[in-house]
PDB file of C-alpha atoms in Angstrom:
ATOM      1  CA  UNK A   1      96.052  99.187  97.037  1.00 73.00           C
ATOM      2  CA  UNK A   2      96.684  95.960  98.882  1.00 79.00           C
ATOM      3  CA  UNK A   3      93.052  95.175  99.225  1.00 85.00           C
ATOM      4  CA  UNK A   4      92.384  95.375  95.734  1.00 86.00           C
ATOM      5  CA  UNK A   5      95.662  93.333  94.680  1.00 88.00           C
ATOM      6  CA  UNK A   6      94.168  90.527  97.828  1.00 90.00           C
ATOM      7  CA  UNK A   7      90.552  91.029  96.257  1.00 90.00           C
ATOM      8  CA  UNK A   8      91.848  90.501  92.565  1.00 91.00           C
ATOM      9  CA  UNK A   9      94.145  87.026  93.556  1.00 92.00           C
ATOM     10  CA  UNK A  10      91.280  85.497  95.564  1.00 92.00           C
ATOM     11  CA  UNK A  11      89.530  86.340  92.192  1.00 91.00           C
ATOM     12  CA  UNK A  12      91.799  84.510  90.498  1.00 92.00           C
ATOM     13  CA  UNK A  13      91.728  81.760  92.792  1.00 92.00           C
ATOM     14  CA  UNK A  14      88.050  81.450  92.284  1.00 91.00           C
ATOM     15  CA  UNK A  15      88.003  81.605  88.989  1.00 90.00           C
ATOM     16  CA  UNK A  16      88.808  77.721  88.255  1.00 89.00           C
ATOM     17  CA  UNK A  17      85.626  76.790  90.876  1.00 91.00           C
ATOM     18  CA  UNK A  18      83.776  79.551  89.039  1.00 88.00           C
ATOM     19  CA  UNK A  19      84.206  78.222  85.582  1.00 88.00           C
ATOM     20  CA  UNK A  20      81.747  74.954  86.418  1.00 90.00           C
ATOM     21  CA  UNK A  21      79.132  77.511  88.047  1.00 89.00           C
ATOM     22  CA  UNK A  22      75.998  78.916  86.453  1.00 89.00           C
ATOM     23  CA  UNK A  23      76.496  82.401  84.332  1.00 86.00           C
ATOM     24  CA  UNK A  24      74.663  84.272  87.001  1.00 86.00           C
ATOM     25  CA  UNK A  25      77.223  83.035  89.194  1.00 86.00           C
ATOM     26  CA  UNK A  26      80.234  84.111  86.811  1.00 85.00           C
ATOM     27  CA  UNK A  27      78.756  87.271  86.434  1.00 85.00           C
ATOM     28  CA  UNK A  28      77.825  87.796  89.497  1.00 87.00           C
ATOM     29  CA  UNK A  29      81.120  87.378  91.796  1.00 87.00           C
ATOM     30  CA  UNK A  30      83.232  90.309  89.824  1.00 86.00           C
ATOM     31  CA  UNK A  31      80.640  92.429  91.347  1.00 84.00           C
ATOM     32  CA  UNK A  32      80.430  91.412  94.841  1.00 86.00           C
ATOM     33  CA  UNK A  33      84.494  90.794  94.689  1.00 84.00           C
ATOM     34  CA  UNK A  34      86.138  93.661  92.908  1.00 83.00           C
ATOM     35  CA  UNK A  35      82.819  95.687  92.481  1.00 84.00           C
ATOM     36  CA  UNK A  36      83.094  95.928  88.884  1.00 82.00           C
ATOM     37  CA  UNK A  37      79.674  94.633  87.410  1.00 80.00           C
ATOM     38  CA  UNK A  38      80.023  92.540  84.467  1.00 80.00           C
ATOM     39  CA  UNK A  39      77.091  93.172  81.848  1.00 79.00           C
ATOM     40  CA  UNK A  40      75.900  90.233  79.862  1.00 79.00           C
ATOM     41  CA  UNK A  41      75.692  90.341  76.509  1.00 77.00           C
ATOM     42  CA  UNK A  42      74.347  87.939  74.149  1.00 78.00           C
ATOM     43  CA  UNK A  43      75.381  84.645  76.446  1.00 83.00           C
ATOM     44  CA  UNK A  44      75.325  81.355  74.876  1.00 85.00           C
ATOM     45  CA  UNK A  45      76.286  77.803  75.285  1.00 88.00           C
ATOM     46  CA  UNK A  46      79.341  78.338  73.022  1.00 88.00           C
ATOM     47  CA  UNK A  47      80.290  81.415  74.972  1.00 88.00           C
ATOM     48  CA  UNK A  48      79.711  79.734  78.476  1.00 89.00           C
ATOM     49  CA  UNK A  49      82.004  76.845  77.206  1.00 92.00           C
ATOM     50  CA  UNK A  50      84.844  79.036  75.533  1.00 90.00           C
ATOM     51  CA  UNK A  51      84.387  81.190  79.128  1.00 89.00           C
ATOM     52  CA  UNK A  52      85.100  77.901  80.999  1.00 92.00           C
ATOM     53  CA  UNK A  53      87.723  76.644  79.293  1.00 93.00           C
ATOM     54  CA  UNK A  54      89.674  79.867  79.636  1.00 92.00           C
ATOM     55  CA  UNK A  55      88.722  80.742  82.984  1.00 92.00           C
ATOM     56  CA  UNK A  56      89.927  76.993  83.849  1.00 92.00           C
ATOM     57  CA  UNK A  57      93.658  77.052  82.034  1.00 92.00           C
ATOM     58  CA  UNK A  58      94.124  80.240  83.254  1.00 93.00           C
ATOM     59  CA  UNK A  59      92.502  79.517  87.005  1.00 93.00           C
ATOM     60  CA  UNK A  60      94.892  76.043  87.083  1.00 93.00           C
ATOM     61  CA  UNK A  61      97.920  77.904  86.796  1.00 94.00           C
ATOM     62  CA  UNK A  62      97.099  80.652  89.151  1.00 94.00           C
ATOM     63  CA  UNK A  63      96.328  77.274  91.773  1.00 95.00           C
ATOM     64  CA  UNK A  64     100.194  76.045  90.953  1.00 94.00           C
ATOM     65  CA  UNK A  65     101.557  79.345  91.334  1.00 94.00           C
ATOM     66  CA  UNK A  66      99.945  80.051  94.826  1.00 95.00           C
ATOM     67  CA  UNK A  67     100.954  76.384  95.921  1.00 94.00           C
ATOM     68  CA  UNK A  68     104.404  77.619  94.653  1.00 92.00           C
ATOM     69  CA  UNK A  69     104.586  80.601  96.596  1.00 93.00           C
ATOM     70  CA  UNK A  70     103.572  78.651  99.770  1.00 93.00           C
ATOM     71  CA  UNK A  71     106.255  76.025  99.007  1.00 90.00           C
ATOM     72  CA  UNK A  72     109.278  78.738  98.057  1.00 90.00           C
ATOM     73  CA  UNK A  73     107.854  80.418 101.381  1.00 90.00           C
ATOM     74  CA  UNK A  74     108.059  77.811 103.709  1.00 90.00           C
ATOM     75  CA  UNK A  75     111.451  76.096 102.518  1.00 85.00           C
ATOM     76  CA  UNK A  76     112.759  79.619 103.035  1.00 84.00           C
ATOM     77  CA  UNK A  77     111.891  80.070 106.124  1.00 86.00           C
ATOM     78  CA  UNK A  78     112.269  76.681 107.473  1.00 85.00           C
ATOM     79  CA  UNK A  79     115.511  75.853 105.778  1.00 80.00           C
ATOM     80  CA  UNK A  80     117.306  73.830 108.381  1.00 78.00           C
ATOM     81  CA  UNK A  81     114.086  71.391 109.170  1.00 80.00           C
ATOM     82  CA  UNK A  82     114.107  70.913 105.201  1.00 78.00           C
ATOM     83  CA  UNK A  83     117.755  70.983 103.875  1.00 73.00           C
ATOM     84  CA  UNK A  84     118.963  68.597 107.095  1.00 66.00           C
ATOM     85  CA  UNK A  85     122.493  68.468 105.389  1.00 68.00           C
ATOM     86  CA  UNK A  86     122.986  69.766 102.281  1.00 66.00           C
ATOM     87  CA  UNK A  87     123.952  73.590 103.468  1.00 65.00           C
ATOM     88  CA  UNK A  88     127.619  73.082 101.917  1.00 65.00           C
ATOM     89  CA  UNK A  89     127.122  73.544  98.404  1.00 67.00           C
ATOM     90  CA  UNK A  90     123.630  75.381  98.795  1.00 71.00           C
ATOM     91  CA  UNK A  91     123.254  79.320  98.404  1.00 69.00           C
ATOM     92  CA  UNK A  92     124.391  81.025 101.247  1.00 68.00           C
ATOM     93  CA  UNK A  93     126.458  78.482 101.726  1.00 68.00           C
ATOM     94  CA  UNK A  94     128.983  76.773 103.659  1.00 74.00           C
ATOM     95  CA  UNK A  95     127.633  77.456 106.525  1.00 74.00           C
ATOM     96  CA  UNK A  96     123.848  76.751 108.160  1.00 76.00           C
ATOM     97  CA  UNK A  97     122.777  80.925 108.783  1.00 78.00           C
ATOM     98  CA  UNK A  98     124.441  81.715 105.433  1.00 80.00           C
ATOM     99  CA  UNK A  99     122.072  79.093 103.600  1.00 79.00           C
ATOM    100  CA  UNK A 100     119.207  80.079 105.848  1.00 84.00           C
ATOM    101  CA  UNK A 101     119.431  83.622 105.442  1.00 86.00           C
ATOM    102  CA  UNK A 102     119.745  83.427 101.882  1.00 85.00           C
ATOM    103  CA  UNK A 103     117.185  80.885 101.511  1.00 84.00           C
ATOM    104  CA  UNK A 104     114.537  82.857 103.904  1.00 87.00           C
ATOM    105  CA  UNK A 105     115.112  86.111 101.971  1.00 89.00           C
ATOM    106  CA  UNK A 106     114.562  84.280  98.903  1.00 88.00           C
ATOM    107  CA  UNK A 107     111.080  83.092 100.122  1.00 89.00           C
ATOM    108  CA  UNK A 108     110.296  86.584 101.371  1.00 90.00           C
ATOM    109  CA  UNK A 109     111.119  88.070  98.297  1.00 92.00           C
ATOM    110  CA  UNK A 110     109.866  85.726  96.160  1.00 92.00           C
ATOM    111  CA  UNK A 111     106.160  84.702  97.356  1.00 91.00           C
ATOM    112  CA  UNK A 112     104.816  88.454  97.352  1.00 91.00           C
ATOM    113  CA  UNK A 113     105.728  88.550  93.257  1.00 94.00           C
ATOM    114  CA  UNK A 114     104.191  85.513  92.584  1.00 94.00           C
ATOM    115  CA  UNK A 115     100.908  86.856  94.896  1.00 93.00           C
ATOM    116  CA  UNK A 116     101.432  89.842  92.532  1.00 94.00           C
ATOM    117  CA  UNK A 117     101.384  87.678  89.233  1.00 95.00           C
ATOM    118  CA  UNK A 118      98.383  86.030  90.881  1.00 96.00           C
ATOM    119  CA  UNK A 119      96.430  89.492  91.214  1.00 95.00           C
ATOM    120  CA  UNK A 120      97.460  89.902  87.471  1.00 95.00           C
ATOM    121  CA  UNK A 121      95.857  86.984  86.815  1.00 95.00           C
ATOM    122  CA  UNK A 122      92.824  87.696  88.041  1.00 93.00           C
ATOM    123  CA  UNK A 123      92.370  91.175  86.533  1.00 92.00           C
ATOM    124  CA  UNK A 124      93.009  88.911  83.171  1.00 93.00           C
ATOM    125  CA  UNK A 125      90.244  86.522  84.466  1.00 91.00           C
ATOM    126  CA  UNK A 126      87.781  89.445  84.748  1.00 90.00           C
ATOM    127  CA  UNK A 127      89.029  90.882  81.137  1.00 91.00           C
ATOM    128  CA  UNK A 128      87.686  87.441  79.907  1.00 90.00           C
ATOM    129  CA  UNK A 129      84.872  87.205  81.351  1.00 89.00           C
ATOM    130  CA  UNK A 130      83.795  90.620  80.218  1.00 88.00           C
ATOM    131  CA  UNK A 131      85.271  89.903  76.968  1.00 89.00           C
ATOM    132  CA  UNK A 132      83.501  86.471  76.039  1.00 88.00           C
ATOM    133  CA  UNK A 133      80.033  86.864  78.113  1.00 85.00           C
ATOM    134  CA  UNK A 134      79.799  90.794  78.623  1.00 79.00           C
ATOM    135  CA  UNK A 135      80.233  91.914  74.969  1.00 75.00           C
ATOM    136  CA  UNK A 136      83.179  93.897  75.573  1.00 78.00           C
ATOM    137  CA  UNK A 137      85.806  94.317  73.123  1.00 79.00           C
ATOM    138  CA  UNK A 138      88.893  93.172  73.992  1.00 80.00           C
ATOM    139  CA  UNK A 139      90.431  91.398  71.775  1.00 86.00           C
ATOM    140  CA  UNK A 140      93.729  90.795  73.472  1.00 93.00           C
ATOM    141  CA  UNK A 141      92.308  88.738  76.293  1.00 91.00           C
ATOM    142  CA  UNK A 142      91.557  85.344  74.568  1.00 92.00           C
ATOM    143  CA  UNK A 143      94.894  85.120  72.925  1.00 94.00           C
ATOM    144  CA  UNK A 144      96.791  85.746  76.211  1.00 94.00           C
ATOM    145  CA  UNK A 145      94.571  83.543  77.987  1.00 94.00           C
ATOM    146  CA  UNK A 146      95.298  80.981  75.594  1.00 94.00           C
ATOM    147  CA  UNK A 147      99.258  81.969  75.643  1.00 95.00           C
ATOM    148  CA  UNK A 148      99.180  81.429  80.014  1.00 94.00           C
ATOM    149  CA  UNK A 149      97.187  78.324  79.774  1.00 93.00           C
ATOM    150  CA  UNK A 150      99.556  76.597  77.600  1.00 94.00           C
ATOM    151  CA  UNK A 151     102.630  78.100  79.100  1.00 94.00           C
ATOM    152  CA  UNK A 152     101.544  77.021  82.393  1.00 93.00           C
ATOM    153  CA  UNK A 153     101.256  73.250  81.303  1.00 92.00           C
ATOM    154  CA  UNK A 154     104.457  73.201  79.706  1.00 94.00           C
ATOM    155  CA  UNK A 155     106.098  75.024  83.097  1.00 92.00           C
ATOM    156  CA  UNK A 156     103.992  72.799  85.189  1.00 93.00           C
ATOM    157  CA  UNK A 157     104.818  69.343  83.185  1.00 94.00           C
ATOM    158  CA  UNK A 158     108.422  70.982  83.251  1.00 94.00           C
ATOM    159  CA  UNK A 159     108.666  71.373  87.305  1.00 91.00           C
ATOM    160  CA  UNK A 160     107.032  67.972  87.594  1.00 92.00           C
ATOM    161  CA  UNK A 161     109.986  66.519  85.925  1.00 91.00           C
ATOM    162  CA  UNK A 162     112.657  68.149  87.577  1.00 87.00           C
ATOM    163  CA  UNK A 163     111.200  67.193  90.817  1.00 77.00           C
TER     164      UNK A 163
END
């Protein structure tokens, strides 16, 4: 169970390198990765380009949510080297171990689900792929694909600003 959710985020990790390779490439890592085989099925330079820019949105915000999970993990756990002074009014609160603990449970808690979301992710990526250059049938793919791409932006255009 844990290997497949590792195998299916490092999927989805790949998948924004993956969507400048060659088809054979594309079609080729699902197998080697997750050992599902993706057939293809009537593969053209539209489909390769639709593939790419789908893989790419999607891949992009799978890359920000990782970084995020590294970032929520690592202020969590290293609260006091990061929040020097500003334990008063933080969660966890007034005091230094309150803030800590809080913050470090936080982190653990919170970096596995986004890991998770990232596994999610990348069984999406393979739906694609199967779905624009296998011939499968899944219609629901491209529309969520295009959902997560553009909901990503706008989240990461949204943490930019807040930063």
């Amino acid at each position: 169970m844990i290997g497949a959710v590792a195998r299916s985020a490092f999927y989805e990790l790949l998948a924004l390198p993956l969507a400048f390779t060659r088809v054979r490439t594309r079609l080729r890592v699902p197998r080697l990765l997750l050992r599902e085989p993706v057939g293809a099925h009537n593969i053209s330079l539209r489909r390769c380009l639709i593939q790419s820019v789908l893989s790419g949105g999607v891949g992009l915000l799978g890359w920000f949510l990782a970084m995020l999970s590294v970032l929520v993990l690592v202020r969590g756990l290293a609260y006091p080297l990061v929040a020097a002074d500003g334990y008063e009014t933080s969660w966890g609160g007034p005091t230094l171990a309150g803030a800590w603990l809080v913050h470090a449970a936080l982190g653990a808690l919170i970096a596995p689900a986004f890991v998770a979301v990232i596994a999610l992710f990348g069984r999406l990526q393979l739906r694609v792929t199967r779905t624009v250059l296998g011939g499968d049938r899944s219609w629901w793919a491209i529309p969520v694909a295009l959902v997560l791409a553009a909901a990503g932006g706008l989240f990461f255009v949204a943490w930019v600003h807040q930063i």
